[in-house]
mmCIF file with all atom_site columns, C-alpha atoms in Angstrom:
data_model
loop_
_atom_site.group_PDB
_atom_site.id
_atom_site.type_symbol
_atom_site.label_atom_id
_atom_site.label_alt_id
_atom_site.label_comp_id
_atom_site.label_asym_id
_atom_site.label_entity_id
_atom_site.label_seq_id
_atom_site.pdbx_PDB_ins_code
_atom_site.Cartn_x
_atom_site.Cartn_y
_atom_site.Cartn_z
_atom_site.occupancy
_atom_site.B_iso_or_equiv
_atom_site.pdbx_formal_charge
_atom_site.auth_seq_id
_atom_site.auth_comp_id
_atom_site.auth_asym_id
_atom_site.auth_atom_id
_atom_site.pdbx_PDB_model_num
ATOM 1   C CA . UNK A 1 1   ? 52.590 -162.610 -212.031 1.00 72.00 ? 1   UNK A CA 1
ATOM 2   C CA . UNK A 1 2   ? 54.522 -160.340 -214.624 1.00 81.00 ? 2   UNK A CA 1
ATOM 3   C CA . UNK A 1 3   ? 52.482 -159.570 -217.830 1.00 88.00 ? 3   UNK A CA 1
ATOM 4   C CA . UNK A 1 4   ? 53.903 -162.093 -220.687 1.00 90.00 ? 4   UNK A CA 1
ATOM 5   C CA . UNK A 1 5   ? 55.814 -160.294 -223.272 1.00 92.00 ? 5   UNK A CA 1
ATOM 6   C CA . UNK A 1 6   ? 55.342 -161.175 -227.035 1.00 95.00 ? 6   UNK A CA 1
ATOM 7   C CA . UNK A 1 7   ? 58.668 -160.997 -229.772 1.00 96.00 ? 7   UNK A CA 1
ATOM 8   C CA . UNK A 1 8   ? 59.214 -162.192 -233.105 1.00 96.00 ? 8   UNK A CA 1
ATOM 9   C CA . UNK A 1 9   ? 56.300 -160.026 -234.814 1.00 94.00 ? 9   UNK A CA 1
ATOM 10  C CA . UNK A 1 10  ? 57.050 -158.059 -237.972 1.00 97.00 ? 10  UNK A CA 1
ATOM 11  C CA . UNK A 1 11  ? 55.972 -157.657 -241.906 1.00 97.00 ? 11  UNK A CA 1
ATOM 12  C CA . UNK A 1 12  ? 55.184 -160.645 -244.089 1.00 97.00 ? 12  UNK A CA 1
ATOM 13  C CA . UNK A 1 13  ? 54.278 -161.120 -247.708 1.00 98.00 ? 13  UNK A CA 1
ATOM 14  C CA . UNK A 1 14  ? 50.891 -163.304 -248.353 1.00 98.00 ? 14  UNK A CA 1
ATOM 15  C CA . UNK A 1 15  ? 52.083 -166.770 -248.198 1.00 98.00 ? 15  UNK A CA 1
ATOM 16  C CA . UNK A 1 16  ? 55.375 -166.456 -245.688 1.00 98.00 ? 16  UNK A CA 1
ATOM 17  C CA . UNK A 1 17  ? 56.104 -167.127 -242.447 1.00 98.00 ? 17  UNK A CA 1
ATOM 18  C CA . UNK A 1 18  ? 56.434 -166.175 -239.096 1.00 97.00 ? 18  UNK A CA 1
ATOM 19  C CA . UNK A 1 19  ? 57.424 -167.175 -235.637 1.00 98.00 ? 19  UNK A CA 1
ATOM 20  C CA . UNK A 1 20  ? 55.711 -165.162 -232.408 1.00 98.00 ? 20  UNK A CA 1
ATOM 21  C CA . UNK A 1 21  ? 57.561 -166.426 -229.362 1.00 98.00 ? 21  UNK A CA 1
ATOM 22  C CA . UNK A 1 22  ? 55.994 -165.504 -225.472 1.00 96.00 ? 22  UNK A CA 1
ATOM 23  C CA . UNK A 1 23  ? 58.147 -165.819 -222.270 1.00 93.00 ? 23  UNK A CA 1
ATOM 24  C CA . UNK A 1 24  ? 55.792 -168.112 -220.077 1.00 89.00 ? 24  UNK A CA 1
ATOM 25  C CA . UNK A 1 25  ? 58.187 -168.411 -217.209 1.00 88.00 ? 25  UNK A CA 1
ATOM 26  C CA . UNK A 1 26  ? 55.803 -167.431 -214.328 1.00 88.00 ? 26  UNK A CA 1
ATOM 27  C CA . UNK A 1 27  ? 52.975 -169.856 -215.274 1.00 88.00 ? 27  UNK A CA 1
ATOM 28  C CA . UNK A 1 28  ? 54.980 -173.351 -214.863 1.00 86.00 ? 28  UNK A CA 1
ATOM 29  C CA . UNK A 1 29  ? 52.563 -175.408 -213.146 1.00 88.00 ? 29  UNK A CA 1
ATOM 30  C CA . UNK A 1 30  ? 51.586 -178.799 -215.162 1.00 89.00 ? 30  UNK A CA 1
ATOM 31  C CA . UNK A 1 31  ? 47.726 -177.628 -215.038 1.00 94.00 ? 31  UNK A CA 1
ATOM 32  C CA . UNK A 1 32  ? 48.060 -174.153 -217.159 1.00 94.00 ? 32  UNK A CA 1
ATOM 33  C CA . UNK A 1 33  ? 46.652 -173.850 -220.131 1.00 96.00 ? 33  UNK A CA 1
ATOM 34  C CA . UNK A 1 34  ? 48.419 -171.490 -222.448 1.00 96.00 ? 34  UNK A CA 1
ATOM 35  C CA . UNK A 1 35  ? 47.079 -169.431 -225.694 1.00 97.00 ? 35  UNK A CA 1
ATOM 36  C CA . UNK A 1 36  ? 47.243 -167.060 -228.471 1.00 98.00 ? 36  UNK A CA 1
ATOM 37  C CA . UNK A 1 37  ? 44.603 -164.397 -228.558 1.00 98.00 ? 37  UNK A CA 1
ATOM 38  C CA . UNK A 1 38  ? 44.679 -161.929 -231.735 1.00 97.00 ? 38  UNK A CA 1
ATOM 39  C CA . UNK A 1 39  ? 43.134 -158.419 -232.409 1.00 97.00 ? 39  UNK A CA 1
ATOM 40  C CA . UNK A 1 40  ? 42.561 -157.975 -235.725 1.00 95.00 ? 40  UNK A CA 1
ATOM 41  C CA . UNK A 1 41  ? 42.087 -154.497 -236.135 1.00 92.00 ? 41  UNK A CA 1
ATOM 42  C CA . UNK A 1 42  ? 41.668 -151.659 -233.177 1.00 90.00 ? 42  UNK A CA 1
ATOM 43  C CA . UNK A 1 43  ? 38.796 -151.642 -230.999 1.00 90.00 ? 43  UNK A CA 1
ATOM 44  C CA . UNK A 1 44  ? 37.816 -155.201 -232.067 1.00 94.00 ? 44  UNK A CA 1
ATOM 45  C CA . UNK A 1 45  ? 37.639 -157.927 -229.102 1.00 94.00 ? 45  UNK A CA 1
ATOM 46  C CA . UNK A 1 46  ? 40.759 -160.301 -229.101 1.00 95.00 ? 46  UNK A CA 1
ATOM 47  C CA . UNK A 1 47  ? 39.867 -163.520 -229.980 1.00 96.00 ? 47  UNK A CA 1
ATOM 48  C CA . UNK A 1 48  ? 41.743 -166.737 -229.118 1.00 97.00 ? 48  UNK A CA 1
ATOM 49  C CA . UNK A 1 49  ? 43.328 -168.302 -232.107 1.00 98.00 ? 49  UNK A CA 1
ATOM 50  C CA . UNK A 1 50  ? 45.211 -171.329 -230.677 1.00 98.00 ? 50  UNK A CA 1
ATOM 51  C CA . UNK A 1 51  ? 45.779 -173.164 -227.146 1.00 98.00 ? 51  UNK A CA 1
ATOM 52  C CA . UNK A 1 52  ? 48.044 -175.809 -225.768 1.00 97.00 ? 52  UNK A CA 1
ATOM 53  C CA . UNK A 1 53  ? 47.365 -177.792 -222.234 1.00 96.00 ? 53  UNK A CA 1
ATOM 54  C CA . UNK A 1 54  ? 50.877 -177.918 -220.115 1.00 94.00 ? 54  UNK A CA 1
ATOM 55  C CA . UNK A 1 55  ? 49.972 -180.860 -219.172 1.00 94.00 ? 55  UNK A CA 1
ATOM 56  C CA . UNK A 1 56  ? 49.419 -183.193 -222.045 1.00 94.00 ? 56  UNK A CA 1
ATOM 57  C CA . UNK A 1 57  ? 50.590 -180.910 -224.726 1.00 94.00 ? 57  UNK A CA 1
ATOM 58  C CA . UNK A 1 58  ? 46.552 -180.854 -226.531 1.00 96.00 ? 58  UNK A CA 1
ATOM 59  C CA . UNK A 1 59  ? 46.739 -178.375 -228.661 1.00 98.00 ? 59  UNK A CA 1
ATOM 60  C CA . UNK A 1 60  ? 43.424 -176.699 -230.078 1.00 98.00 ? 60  UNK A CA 1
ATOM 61  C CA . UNK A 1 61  ? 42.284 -174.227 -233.144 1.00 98.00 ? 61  UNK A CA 1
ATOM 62  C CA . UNK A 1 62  ? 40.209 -171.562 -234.503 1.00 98.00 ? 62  UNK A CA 1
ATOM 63  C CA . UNK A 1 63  ? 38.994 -172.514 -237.650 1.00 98.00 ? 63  UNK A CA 1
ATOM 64  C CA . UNK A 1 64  ? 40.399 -169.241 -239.737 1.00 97.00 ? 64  UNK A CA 1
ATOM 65  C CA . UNK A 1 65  ? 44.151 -170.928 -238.551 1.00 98.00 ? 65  UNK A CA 1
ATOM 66  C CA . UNK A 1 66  ? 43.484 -174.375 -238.114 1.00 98.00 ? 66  UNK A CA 1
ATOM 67  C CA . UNK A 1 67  ? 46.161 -175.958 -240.483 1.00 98.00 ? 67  UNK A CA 1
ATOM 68  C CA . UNK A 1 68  ? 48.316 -173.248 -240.639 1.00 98.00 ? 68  UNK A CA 1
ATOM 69  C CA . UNK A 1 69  ? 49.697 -171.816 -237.614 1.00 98.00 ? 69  UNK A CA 1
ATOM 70  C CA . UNK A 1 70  ? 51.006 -174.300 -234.957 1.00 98.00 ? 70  UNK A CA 1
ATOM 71  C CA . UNK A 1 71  ? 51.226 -173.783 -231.293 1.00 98.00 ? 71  UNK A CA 1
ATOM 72  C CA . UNK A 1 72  ? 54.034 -175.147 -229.525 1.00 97.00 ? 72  UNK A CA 1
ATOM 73  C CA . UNK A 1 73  ? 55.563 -174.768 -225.910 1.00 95.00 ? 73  UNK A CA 1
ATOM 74  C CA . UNK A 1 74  ? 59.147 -175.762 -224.850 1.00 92.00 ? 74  UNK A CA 1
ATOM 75  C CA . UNK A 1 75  ? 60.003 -174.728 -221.250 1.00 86.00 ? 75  UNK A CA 1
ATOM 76  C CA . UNK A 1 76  ? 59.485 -171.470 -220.491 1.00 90.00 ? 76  UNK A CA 1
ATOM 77  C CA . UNK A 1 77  ? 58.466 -170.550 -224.206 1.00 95.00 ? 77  UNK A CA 1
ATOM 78  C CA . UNK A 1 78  ? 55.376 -170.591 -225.978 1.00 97.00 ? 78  UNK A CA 1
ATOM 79  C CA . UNK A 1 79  ? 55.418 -170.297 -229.616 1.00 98.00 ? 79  UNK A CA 1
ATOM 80  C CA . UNK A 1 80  ? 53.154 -169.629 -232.710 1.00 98.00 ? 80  UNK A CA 1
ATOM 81  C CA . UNK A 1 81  ? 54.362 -170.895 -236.008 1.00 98.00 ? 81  UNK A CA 1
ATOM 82  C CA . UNK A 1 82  ? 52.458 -168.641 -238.356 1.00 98.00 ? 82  UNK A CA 1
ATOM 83  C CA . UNK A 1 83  ? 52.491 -170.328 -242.426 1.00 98.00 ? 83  UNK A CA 1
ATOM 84  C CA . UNK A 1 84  ? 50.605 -169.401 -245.307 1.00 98.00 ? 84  UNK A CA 1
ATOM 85  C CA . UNK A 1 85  ? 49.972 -166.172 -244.153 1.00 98.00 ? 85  UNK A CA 1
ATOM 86  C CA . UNK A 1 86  ? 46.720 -164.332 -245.409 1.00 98.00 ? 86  UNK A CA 1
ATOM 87  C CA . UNK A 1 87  ? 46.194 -160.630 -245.678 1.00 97.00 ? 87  UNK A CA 1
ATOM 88  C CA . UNK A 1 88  ? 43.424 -161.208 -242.786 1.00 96.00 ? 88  UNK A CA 1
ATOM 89  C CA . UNK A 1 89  ? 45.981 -162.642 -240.049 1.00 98.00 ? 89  UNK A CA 1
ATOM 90  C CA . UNK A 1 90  ? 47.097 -158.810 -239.602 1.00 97.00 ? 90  UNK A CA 1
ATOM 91  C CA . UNK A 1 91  ? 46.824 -157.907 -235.872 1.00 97.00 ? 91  UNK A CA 1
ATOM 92  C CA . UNK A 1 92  ? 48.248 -157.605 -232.474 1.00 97.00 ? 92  UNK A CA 1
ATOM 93  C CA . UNK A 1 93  ? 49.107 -161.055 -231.348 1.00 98.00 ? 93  UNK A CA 1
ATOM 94  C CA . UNK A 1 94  ? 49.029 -161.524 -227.638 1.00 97.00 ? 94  UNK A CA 1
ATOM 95  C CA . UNK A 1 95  ? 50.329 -164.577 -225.393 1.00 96.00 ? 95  UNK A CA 1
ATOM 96  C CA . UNK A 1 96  ? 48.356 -165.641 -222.152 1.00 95.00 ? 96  UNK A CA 1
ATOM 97  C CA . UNK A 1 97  ? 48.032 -168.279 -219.643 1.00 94.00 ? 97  UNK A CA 1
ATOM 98  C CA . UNK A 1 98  ? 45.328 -169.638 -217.362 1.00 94.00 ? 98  UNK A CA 1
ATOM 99  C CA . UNK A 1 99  ? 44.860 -172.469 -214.590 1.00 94.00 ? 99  UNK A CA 1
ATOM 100 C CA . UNK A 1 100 ? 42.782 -174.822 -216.024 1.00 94.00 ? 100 UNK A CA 1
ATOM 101 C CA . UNK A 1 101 ? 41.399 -176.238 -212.539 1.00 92.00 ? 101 UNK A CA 1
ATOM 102 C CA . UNK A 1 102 ? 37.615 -176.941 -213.031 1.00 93.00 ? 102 UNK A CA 1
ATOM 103 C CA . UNK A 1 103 ? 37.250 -175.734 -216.527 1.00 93.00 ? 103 UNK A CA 1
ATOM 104 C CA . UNK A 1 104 ? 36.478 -178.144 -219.353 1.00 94.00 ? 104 UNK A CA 1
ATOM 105 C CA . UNK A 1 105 ? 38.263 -176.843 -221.963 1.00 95.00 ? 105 UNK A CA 1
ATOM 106 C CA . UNK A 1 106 ? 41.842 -174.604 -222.022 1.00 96.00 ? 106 UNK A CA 1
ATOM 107 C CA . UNK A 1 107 ? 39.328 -172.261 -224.323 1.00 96.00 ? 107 UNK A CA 1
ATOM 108 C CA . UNK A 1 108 ? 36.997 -171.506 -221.392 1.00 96.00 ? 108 UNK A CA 1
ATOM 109 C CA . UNK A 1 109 ? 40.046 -171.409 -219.055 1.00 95.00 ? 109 UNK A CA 1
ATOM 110 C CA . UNK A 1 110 ? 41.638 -168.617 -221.196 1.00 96.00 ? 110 UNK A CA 1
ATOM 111 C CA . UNK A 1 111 ? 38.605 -166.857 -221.603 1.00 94.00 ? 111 UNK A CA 1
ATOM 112 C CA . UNK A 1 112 ? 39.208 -165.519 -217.514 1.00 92.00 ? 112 UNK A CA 1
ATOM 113 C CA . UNK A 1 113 ? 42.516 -164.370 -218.084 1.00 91.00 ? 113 UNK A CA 1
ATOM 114 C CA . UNK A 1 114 ? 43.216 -160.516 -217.990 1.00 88.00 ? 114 UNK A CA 1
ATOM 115 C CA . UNK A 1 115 ? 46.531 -159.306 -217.834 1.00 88.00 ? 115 UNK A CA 1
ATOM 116 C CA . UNK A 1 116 ? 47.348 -158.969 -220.944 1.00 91.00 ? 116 UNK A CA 1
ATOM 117 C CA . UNK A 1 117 ? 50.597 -157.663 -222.191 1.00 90.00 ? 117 UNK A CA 1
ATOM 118 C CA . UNK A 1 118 ? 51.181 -155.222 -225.337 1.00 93.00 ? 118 UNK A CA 1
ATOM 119 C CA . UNK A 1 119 ? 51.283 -157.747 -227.975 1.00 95.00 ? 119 UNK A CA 1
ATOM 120 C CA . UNK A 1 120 ? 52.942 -158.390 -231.058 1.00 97.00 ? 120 UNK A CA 1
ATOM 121 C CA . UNK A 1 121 ? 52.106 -156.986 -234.202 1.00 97.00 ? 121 UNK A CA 1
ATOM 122 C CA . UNK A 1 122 ? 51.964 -158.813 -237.434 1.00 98.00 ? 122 UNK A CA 1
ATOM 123 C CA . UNK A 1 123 ? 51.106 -157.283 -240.401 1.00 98.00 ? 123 UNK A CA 1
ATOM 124 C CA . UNK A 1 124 ? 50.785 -159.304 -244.224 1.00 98.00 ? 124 UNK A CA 1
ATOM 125 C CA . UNK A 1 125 ? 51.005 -157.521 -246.903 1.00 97.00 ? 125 UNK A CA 1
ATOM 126 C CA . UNK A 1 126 ? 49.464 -158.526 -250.684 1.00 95.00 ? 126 UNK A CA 1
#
């Protein structure tokens, strides 16, 4: 499977918007789960920041977005609506996918998957 690859990053004020968009196309089975991992500063583990489950379109949150950023998947695209943007949601943004199969959760399901692609950068500025 190709590594996804992440557009729509860029420079935002505090309080704008942003849309991240990931090409998804080789993980179109109904039982992926699908998710936006983020890196806040270099050398720091990626942590996941938002998933959605192909299959019933669940969608789930870290608490630091949960309100403000939206995940979303149409087709082949997954998408992260990024509002209200705080200083602390600079980072490389990465897209990734995982077969959910016998895991619990899309979190834990995500958690496995490893080939990650450059990312996005997003950087908010005061």
């Amino acid at each position: 499977q190709a590594r996804p690859v992440e557009s729509g990053g860029g420079s935002v004020q505090t309080g704008g918007s942003l849309k991240l968009s990931c090409d998804v196309s080789d993980y179109t089975k109904i039982d992926y789960c699908m998710g936006w991992f983020r890196r806040q500063a270099p050398g720091e583990e990626r942590e996941e920041i938002a998933d959605i489950y192909r299959r019933d379109g669940t969608a789930s949150y870290a608490d630091a977005v949960q309100g403000r950023f939206t995940i979303s998947l149409d087709g082949n695209r997954l998408y992260l609506q990024l509002d209200d943007v705080k200083t602390e949601d600079t980072g490389m943004y990465y897209c990734s996918a995982a077969f959910r199969g016998v895991w619990d959760s899309c979190r834990r399901a995500l958690a496995t998957f490893r080939n990650w692609g450059q990312g996005i950068q997003v950087t908010v500025y005061p």
